[in-house]
PDB file of N, CA and C in Angstrom:
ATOM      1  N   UNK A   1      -0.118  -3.967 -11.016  1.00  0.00           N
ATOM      2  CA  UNK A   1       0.162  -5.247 -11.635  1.00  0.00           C
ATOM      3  C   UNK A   1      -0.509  -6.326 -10.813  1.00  0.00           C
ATOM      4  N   UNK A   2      -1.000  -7.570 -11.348  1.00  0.00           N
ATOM      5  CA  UNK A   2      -1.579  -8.195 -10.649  1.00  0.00           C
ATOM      6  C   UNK A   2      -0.615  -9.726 -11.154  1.00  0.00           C
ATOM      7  N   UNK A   3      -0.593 -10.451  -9.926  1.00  0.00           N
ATOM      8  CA  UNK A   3      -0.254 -11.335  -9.311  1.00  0.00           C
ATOM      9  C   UNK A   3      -0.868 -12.717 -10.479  1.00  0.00           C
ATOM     10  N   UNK A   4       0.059 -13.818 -10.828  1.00  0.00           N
ATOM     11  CA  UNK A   4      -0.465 -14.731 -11.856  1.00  0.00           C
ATOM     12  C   UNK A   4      -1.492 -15.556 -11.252  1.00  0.00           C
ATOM     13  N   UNK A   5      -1.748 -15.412 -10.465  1.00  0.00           N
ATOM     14  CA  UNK A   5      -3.239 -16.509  -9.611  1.00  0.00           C
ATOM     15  C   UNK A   5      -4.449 -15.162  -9.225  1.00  0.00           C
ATOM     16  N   UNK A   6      -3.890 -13.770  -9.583  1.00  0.00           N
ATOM     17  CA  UNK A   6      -5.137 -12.916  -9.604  1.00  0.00           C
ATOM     18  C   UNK A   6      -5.177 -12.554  -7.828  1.00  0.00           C
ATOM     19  N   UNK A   7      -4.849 -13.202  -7.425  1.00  0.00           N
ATOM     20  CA  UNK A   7      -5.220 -13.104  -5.804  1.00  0.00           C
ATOM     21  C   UNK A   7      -4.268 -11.565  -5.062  1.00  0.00           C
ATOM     22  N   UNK A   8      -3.330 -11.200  -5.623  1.00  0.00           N
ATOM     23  CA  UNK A   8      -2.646  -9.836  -5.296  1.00  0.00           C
ATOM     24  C   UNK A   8      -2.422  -8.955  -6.617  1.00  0.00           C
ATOM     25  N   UNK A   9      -2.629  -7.917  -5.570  1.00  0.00           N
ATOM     26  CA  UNK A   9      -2.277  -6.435  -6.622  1.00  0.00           C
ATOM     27  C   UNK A   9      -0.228  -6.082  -6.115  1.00  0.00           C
ATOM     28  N   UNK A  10      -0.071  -5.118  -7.040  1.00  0.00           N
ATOM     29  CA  UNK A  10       1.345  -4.474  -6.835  1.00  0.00           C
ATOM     30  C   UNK A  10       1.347  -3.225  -7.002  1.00  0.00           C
ATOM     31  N   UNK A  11       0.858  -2.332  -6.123  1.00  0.00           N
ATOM     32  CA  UNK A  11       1.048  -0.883  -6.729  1.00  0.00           C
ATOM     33  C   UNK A  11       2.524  -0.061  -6.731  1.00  0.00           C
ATOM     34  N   UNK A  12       3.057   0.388  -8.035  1.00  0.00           N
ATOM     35  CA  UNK A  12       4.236   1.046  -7.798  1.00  0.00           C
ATOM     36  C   UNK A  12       3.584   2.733  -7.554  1.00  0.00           C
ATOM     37  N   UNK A  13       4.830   3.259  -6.243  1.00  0.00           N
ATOM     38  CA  UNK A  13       4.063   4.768  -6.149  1.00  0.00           C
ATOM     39  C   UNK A  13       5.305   5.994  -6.171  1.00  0.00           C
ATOM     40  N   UNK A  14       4.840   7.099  -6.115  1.00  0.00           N
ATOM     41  CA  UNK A  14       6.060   7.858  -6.430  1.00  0.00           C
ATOM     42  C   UNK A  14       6.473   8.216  -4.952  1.00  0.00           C
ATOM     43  N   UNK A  15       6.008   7.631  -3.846  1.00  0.00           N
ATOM     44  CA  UNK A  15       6.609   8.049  -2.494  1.00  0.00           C
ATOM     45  C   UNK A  15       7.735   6.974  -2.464  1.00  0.00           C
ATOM     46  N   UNK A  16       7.923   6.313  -3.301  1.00  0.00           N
ATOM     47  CA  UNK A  16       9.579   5.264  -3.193  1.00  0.00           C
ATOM     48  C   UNK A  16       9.062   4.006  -2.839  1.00  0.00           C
ATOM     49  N   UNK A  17       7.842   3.708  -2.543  1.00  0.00           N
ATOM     50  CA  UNK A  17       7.619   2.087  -2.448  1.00  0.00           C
ATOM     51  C   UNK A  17       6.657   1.984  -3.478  1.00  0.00           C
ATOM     52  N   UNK A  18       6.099  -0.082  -2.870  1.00  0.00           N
ATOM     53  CA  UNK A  18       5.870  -0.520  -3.820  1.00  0.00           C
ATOM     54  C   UNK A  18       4.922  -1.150  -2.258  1.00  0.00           C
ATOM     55  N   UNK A  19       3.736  -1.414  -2.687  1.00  0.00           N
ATOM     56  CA  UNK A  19       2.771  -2.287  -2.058  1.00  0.00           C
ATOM     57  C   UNK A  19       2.045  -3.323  -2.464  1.00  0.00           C
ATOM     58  N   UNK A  20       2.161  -4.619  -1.581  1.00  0.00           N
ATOM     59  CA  UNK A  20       1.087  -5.749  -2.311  1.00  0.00           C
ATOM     60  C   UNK A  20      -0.155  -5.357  -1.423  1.00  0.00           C
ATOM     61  N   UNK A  21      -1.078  -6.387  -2.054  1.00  0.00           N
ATOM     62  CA  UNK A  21      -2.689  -5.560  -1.569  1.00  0.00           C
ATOM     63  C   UNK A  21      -3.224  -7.145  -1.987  1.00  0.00           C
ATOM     64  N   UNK A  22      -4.104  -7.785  -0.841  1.00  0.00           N
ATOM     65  CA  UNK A  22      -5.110  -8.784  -1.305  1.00  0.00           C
ATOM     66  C   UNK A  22      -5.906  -8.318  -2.050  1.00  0.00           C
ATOM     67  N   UNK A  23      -6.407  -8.887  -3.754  1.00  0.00           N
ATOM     68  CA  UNK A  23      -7.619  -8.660  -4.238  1.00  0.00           C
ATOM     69  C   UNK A  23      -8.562  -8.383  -3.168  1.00  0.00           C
ATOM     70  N   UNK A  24      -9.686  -7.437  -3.199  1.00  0.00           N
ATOM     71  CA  UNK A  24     -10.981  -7.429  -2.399  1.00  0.00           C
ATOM     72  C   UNK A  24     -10.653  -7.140  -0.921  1.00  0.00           C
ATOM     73  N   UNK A  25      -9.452  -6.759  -0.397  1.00  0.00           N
ATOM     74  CA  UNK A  25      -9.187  -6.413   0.793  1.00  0.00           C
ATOM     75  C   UNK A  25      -8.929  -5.130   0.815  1.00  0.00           C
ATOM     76  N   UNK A  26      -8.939  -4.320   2.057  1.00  0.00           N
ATOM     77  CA  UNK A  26      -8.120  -3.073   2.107  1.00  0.00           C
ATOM     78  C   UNK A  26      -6.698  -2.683   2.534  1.00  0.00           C
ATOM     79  N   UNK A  27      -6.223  -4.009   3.428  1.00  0.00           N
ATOM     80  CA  UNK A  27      -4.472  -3.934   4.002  1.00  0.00           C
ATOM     81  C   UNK A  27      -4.137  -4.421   3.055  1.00  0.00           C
ATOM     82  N   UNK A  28      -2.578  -3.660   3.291  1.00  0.00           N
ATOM     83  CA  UNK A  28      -1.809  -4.728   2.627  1.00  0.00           C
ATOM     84  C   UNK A  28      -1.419  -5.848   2.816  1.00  0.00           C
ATOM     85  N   UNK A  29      -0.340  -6.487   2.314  1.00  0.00           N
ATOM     86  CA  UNK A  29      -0.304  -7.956   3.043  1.00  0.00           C
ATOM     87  C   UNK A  29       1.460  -8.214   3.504  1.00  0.00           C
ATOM     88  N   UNK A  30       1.933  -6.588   3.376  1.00  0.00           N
ATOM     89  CA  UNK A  30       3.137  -6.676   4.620  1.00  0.00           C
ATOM     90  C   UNK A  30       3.902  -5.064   4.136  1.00  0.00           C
ATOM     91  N   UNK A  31       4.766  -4.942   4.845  1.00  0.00           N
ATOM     92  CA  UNK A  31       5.689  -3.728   4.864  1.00  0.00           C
ATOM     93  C   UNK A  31       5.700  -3.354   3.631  1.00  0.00           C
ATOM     94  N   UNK A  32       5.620  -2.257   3.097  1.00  0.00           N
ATOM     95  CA  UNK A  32       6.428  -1.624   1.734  1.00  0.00           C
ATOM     96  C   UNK A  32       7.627  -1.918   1.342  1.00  0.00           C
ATOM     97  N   UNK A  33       7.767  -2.097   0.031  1.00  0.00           N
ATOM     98  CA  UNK A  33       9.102  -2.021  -0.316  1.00  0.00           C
ATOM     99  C   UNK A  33       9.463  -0.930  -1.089  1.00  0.00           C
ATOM    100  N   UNK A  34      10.793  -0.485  -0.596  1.00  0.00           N
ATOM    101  CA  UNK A  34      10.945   0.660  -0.244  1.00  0.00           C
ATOM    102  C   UNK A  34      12.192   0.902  -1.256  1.00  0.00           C
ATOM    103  N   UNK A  35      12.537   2.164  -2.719  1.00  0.00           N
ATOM    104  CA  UNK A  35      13.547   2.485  -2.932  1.00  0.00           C
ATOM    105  C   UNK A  35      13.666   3.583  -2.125  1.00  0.00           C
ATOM    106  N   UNK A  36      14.844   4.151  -3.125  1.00  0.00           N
ATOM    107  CA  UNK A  36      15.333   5.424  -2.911  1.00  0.00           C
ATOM    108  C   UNK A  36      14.868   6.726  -3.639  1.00  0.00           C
ATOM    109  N   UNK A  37      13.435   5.962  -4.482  1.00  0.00           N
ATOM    110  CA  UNK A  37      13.275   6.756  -6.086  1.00  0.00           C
ATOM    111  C   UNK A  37      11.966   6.443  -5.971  1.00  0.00           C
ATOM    112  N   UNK A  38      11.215   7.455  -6.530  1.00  0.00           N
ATOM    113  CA  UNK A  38      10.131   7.272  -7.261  1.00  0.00           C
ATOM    114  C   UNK A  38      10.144   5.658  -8.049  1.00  0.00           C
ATOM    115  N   UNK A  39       9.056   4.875  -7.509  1.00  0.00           N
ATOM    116  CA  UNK A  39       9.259   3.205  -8.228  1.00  0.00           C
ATOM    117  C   UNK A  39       8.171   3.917  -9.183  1.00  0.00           C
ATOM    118  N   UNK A  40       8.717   2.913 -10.599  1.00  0.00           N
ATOM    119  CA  UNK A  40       8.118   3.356 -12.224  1.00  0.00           C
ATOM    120  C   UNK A  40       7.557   2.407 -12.316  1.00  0.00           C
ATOM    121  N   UNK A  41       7.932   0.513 -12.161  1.00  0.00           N
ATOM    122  CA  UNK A  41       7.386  -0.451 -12.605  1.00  0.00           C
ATOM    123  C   UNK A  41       7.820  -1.247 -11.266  1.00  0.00           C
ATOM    124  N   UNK A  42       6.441  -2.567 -11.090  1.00  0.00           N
ATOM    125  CA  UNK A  42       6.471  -3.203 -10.099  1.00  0.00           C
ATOM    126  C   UNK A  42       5.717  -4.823 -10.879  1.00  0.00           C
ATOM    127  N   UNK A  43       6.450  -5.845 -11.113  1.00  0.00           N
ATOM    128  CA  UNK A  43       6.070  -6.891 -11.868  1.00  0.00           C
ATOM    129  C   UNK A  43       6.115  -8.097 -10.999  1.00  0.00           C
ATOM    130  N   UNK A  44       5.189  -9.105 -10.963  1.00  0.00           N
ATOM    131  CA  UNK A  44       4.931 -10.729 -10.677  1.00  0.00           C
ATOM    132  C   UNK A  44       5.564 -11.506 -11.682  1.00  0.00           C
ATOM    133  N   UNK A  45       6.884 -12.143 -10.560  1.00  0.00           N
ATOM    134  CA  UNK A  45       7.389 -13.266 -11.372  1.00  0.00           C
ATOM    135  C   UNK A  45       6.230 -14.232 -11.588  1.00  0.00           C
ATOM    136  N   UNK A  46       6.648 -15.091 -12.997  1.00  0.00           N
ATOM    137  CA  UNK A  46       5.494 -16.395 -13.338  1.00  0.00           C
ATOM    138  C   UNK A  46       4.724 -16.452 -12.346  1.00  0.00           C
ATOM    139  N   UNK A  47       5.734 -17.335 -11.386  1.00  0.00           N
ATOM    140  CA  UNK A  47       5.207 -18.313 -10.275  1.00  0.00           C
ATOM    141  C   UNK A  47       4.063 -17.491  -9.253  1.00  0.00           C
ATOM    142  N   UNK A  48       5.044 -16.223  -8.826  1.00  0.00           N
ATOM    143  CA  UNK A  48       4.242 -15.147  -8.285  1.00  0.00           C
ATOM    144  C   UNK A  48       4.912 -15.177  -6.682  1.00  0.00           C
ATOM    145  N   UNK A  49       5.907 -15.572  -6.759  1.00  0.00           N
ATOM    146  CA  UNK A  49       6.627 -15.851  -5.743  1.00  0.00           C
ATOM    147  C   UNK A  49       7.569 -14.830  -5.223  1.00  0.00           C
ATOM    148  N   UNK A  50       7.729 -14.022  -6.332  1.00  0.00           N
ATOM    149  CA  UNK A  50       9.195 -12.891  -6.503  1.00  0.00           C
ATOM    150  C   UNK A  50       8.206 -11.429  -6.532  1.00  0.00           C
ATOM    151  N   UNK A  51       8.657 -10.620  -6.603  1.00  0.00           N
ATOM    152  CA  UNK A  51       8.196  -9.135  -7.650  1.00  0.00           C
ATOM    153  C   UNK A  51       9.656  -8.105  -8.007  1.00  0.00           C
ATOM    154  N   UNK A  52      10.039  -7.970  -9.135  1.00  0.00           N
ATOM    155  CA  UNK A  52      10.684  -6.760  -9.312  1.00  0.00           C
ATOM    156  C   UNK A  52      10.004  -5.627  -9.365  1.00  0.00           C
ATOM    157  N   UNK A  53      10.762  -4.673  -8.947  1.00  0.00           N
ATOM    158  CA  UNK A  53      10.401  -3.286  -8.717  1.00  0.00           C
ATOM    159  C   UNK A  53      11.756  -2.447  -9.226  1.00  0.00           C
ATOM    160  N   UNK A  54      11.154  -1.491 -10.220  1.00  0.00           N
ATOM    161  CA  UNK A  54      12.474  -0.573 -10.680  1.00  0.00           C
ATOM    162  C   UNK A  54      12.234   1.159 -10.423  1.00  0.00           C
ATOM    163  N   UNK A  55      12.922   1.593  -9.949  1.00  0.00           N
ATOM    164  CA  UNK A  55      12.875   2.884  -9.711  1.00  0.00           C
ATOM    165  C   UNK A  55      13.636   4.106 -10.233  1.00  0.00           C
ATOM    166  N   UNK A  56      13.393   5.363 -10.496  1.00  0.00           N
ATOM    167  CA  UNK A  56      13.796   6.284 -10.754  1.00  0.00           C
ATOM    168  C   UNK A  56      15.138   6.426 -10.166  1.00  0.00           C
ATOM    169  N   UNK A  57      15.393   5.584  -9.131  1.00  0.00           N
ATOM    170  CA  UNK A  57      16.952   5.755  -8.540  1.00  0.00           C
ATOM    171  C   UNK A  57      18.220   4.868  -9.671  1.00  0.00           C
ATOM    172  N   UNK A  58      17.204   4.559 -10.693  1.00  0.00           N
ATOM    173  CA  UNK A  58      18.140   3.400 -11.911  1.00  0.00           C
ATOM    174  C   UNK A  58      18.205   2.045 -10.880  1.00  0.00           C
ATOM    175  N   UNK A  59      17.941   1.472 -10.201  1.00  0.00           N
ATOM    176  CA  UNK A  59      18.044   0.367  -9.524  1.00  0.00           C
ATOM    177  C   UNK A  59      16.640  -0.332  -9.878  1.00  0.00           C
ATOM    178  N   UNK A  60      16.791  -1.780  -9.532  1.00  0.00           N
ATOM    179  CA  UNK A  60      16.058  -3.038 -10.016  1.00  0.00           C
ATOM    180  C   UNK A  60      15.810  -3.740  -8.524  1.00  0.00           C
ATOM    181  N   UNK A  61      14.784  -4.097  -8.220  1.00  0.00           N
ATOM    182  CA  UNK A  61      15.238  -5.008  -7.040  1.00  0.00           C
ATOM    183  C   UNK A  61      13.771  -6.227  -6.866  1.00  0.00           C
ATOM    184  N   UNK A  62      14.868  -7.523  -6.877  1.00  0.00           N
ATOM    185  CA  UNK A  62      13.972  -8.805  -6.934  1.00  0.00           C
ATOM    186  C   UNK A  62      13.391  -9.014  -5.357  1.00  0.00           C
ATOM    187  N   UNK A  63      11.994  -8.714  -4.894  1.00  0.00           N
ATOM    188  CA  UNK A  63      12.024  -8.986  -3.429  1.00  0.00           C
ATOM    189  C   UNK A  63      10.943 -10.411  -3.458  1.00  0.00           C
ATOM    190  N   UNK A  64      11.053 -11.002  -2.007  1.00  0.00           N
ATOM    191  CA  UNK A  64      10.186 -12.166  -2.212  1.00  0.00           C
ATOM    192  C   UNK A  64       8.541 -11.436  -1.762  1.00  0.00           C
ATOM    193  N   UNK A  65       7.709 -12.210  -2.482  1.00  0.00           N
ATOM    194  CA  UNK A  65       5.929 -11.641  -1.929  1.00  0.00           C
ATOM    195  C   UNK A  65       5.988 -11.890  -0.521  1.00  0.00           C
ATOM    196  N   UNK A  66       6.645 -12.980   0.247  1.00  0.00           N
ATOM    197  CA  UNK A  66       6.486 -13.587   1.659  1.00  0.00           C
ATOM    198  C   UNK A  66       7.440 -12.926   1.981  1.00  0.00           C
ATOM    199  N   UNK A  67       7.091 -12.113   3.159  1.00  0.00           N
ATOM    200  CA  UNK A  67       8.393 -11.719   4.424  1.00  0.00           C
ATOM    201  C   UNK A  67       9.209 -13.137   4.992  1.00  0.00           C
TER     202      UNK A  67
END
């Protein structure tokens, strides 16, 4: 999923996190976020300020893009 200003990616993966990624970079741009489940979907609020992430564990979780 990409980020509403284009500038970050969101990959959801089946090792239980979720990673942001600068467009055109190779790090990420902080810690994983981490279920308990295989994450299915990983979405940019509007602003791009938030991301939900939902996982195979049935849980939802709103984290901020900034540590």
């Amino acid at each position: 999923t990409c980020s509403p200003n284009t500038a970050q990616l969101a990959t959801a993966s089946a090792d239980w996190s979720t990673q942001l990624w600068p467009v055109g970079v190779g790090e990420s741009l902080r810690r994983p976020l981490d279920h308990s489940g295989e994450v299915v979907t990983a979405r940019f609020s509007p602003n791009g300020a938030m991301i939900v992430t939902e996982a195979r564990d049935q849980r939802a979780i709103v984290w901020p893009v900034q540590e």
